[in-house]
Tab-separated table of C-alpha atoms in Angstrom:
chain	number	residue	atom	x	y	z
A	1	MET	CA	-103.511	-44.572	-76.210
A	2	ALA	CA	-100.452	-43.117	-77.815
A	3	VAL	CA	-98.270	-43.102	-74.920
A	4	LYS	CA	-98.880	-46.635	-74.142
A	5	SER	CA	-98.305	-47.758	-77.856
A	6	ALA	CA	-95.092	-45.596	-77.947
A	7	LYS	CA	-93.890	-47.326	-74.577
A	8	GLU	CA	-94.802	-50.720	-76.168
A	9	SER	CA	-92.827	-49.739	-79.183
A	10	ALA	CA	-89.531	-48.900	-76.900
A	11	GLU	CA	-89.744	-51.841	-75.107
A	12	LYS	CA	-89.795	-53.679	-78.324
A	13	THR	CA	-86.980	-52.054	-79.673
A	14	GLU	CA	-85.198	-52.553	-76.564
A	15	ASN	CA	-85.486	-56.655	-76.294
A	16	PRO	CA	-83.830	-58.281	-79.002
A	17	ALA	CA	-86.110	-61.326	-77.992
A	18	THR	CA	-89.000	-59.363	-78.351
A	19	GLN	CA	-88.097	-58.082	-81.912
A	20	TRP	CA	-87.144	-61.444	-83.292
A	21	ALA	CA	-90.512	-62.885	-81.995
A	22	ASP	CA	-92.230	-60.175	-83.664
A	23	GLN	CA	-90.381	-60.674	-87.136
A	24	LEU	CA	-91.476	-64.488	-86.890
A	25	LYS	CA	-94.751	-63.758	-86.263
A	26	ASP	CA	-94.982	-61.417	-89.005
A	27	LEU	CA	-93.507	-63.656	-91.197
A	28	PHE	CA	-96.039	-66.511	-90.400
A	29	GLU	CA	-98.751	-64.045	-90.918
A	30	LYS	CA	-97.459	-63.270	-94.109
A	31	TYR	CA	-97.544	-66.671	-95.679
A	32	LYS	CA	-100.956	-67.647	-93.507
A	33	LEU	CA	-99.926	-71.076	-92.586
A	34	PRO	CA	-103.065	-72.830	-91.496
A	35	GLY	CA	-102.880	-74.590	-88.344
A	36	VAL	CA	-99.962	-72.849	-86.854
A	37	ASP	CA	-100.546	-71.099	-83.348
A	38	LEU	CA	-98.690	-68.190	-84.028
A	39	ASP	CA	-98.861	-66.777	-80.482
A	40	ALA	CA	-97.550	-70.262	-78.979
A	41	ILE	CA	-94.472	-70.199	-81.605
A	42	THR	CA	-93.773	-66.519	-80.546
A	43	GLU	CA	-94.102	-67.032	-77.004
A	44	TRP	CA	-92.016	-70.151	-77.403
A	45	GLN	CA	-89.049	-68.553	-78.931
A	46	LYS	CA	-89.175	-65.457	-76.985
A	47	LYS	CA	-88.616	-67.976	-73.723
A	48	GLU	CA	-85.838	-69.472	-75.594
A	49	LEU	CA	-83.997	-66.213	-76.158
A	50	GLU	CA	-84.730	-65.162	-72.452
A	51	ALA	CA	-83.327	-68.048	-71.125
A	52	LEU	CA	-80.218	-67.738	-72.986
A	53	ASN	CA	-80.149	-64.262	-72.081
A	54	GLU	CA	-80.456	-65.152	-68.504
A	55	ALA	CA	-77.658	-67.715	-68.710
A	56	SER	CA	-75.430	-65.450	-70.472
A	57	ARG	CA	-76.091	-63.076	-67.430
A	58	GLN	CA	-75.184	-65.593	-64.880
A	59	ALA	CA	-72.139	-66.849	-66.440
A	60	SER	CA	-71.018	-63.293	-67.012
A	61	GLU	CA	-71.482	-62.692	-63.206
A	62	GLY	CA	-69.968	-65.662	-62.204
A	63	ILE	CA	-66.896	-65.293	-64.333
A	64	SER	CA	-66.763	-61.528	-63.184
A	65	THR	CA	-66.655	-62.868	-59.491
A	66	LEU	CA	-64.104	-65.533	-60.063
A	67	VAL	CA	-61.758	-62.654	-61.833
A	68	LYS	CA	-62.351	-60.386	-58.805
A	69	ARG	CA	-61.368	-63.017	-56.418
A	70	ARG	CA	-58.361	-64.075	-58.251
A	71	GLY	CA	-57.108	-60.714	-58.321
A	72	GLU	CA	-57.935	-60.488	-54.341
A	73	ILE	CA	-55.850	-63.463	-53.748
A	74	LEU	CA	-53.021	-62.565	-55.629
A	75	GLU	CA	-52.738	-59.076	-53.843
A	76	GLU	CA	-52.912	-60.924	-50.459
A	77	THR	CA	-50.257	-63.365	-51.428
A	78	LEU	CA	-48.063	-60.734	-52.706
A	79	GLN	CA	-48.622	-58.889	-49.362
A	80	GLU	CA	-48.045	-61.741	-47.155
A	81	TRP	CA	-44.840	-62.777	-48.952
A	82	GLN	CA	-43.522	-59.323	-49.000
A	83	VAL	CA	-44.085	-59.267	-45.164
A	84	ALA	CA	-42.737	-62.699	-44.791
A	85	VAL	CA	-39.201	-61.724	-46.674
A	86	LYS	CA	-39.119	-58.583	-44.600
A	87	GLU	CA	-39.491	-60.452	-41.363
A	88	ALA	CA	-36.870	-63.068	-42.273
A	89	SER	CA	-34.277	-60.355	-43.443
A	90	ALA	CA	-34.704	-58.262	-40.287
A	91	THR	CA	-34.899	-61.235	-37.864
A	92	GLY	CA	-32.372	-63.155	-39.457
A	93	GLU	CA	-34.490	-66.399	-39.114
A	94	GLY	CA	-33.103	-69.676	-39.852
A	95	PRO	CA	-34.253	-72.341	-42.576
A	96	GLY	CA	-36.389	-74.198	-40.299
A	97	LYS	CA	-38.639	-70.961	-39.534
A	98	GLN	CA	-38.861	-70.097	-43.052
A	99	GLY	CA	-39.748	-73.581	-43.974
A	100	GLU	CA	-42.777	-73.285	-41.669
A	101	ALA	CA	-43.875	-70.129	-43.343
A	102	ALA	CA	-43.506	-71.685	-46.540
A	103	ARG	CA	-45.718	-74.702	-45.251
A	104	GLU	CA	-48.406	-72.284	-44.365
A	105	ARG	CA	-48.395	-70.134	-47.342
A	106	LEU	CA	-48.733	-73.611	-49.455
A	107	LYS	CA	-51.607	-74.393	-47.256
A	108	LYS	CA	-53.345	-70.859	-48.075
A	109	ALA	CA	-52.463	-71.211	-51.515
A	110	MET	CA	-54.097	-74.937	-51.758
A	111	SER	CA	-57.291	-73.357	-50.001
A	112	ASN	CA	-57.343	-70.267	-52.670
A	113	VAL	CA	-57.001	-72.661	-55.356
A	114	ARG	CA	-59.889	-74.622	-53.866
A	115	GLU	CA	-62.320	-71.590	-53.361
A	116	LEU	CA	-61.562	-70.677	-56.918
A	117	ALA	CA	-62.476	-73.824	-58.300
A	118	GLU	CA	-65.696	-73.701	-56.427
A	119	LEU	CA	-66.604	-70.318	-57.642
A	120	GLU	CA	-66.047	-71.703	-61.087
A	121	VAL	CA	-68.246	-74.583	-60.821
A	122	LYS	CA	-70.812	-72.262	-59.192
A	123	ALA	CA	-70.756	-69.972	-62.116
A	124	HIS	CA	-70.923	-72.695	-64.684
A	125	SER	CA	-73.753	-74.656	-63.041
A	126	ASP	CA	-75.760	-71.421	-62.390
A	127	ALA	CA	-75.992	-70.840	-66.095
A	128	TRP	CA	-76.558	-74.427	-67.149
A	129	LYS	CA	-79.267	-74.556	-64.631
A	130	VAL	CA	-81.271	-72.087	-66.549
A	131	LEU	CA	-80.873	-73.988	-70.084
A	132	GLN	CA	-81.681	-77.231	-68.479
A	133	GLU	CA	-84.898	-75.793	-67.300
A	134	ARG	CA	-85.698	-74.443	-70.400
A	135	LEU	CA	-85.003	-77.530	-72.008
A	136	GLN	CA	-87.317	-79.418	-69.589
A	137	GLU	CA	-89.906	-76.962	-70.575
A	138	ASN	CA	-89.535	-77.257	-74.235
A	139	MET	CA	-89.431	-80.963	-73.730
A	140	SER	CA	-93.013	-80.710	-71.847
A	141	ASN	CA	-94.567	-78.608	-74.868
A	142	LEU	CA	-93.304	-80.877	-77.507
A	143	GLN	CA	-95.056	-83.780	-75.362
A	144	ASN	CA	-98.260	-81.706	-75.293
A	145	LEU	CA	-97.844	-80.875	-79.058
A	146	ILE	CA	-97.600	-84.391	-80.483
A	147	GLN	CA	-100.266	-85.830	-78.208
A	148	PRO	CA	-103.520	-86.465	-80.253
A	149	LYS	CA	-106.054	-84.088	-79.724
A	150	LYS	CA	-109.417	-85.645	-78.424
């Protein structure tokens, strides 16, 4: 039994959502407000914080992916330009051939910009989706709370 309480205690100190929910519950218990469902309020606030935490995690992962891909694209681009400059110098290609290579690089750059934009949109929409789902759940809970009891 003591091991279980130590484990539960460790979990509570690690999770800010649980800590905050427990503090709120203690506050309501201290003032003994009649008709207040402490467990429901505690659970509601815990879910709020968990949703914010998940949205933050997803946004962070999305931004990390975006930054990583931007670095990869920059490295690829610099390598391609280096090869193109070396080839143009070595072969003495005329402006027409260099123009074609420039057009190809421009197409690739546009493709890369499109890919980065899609990654950014995905990062934002994944995080927003978590918050929207929680908002929908809140609205349902609120409707249930304001319904007259029969």
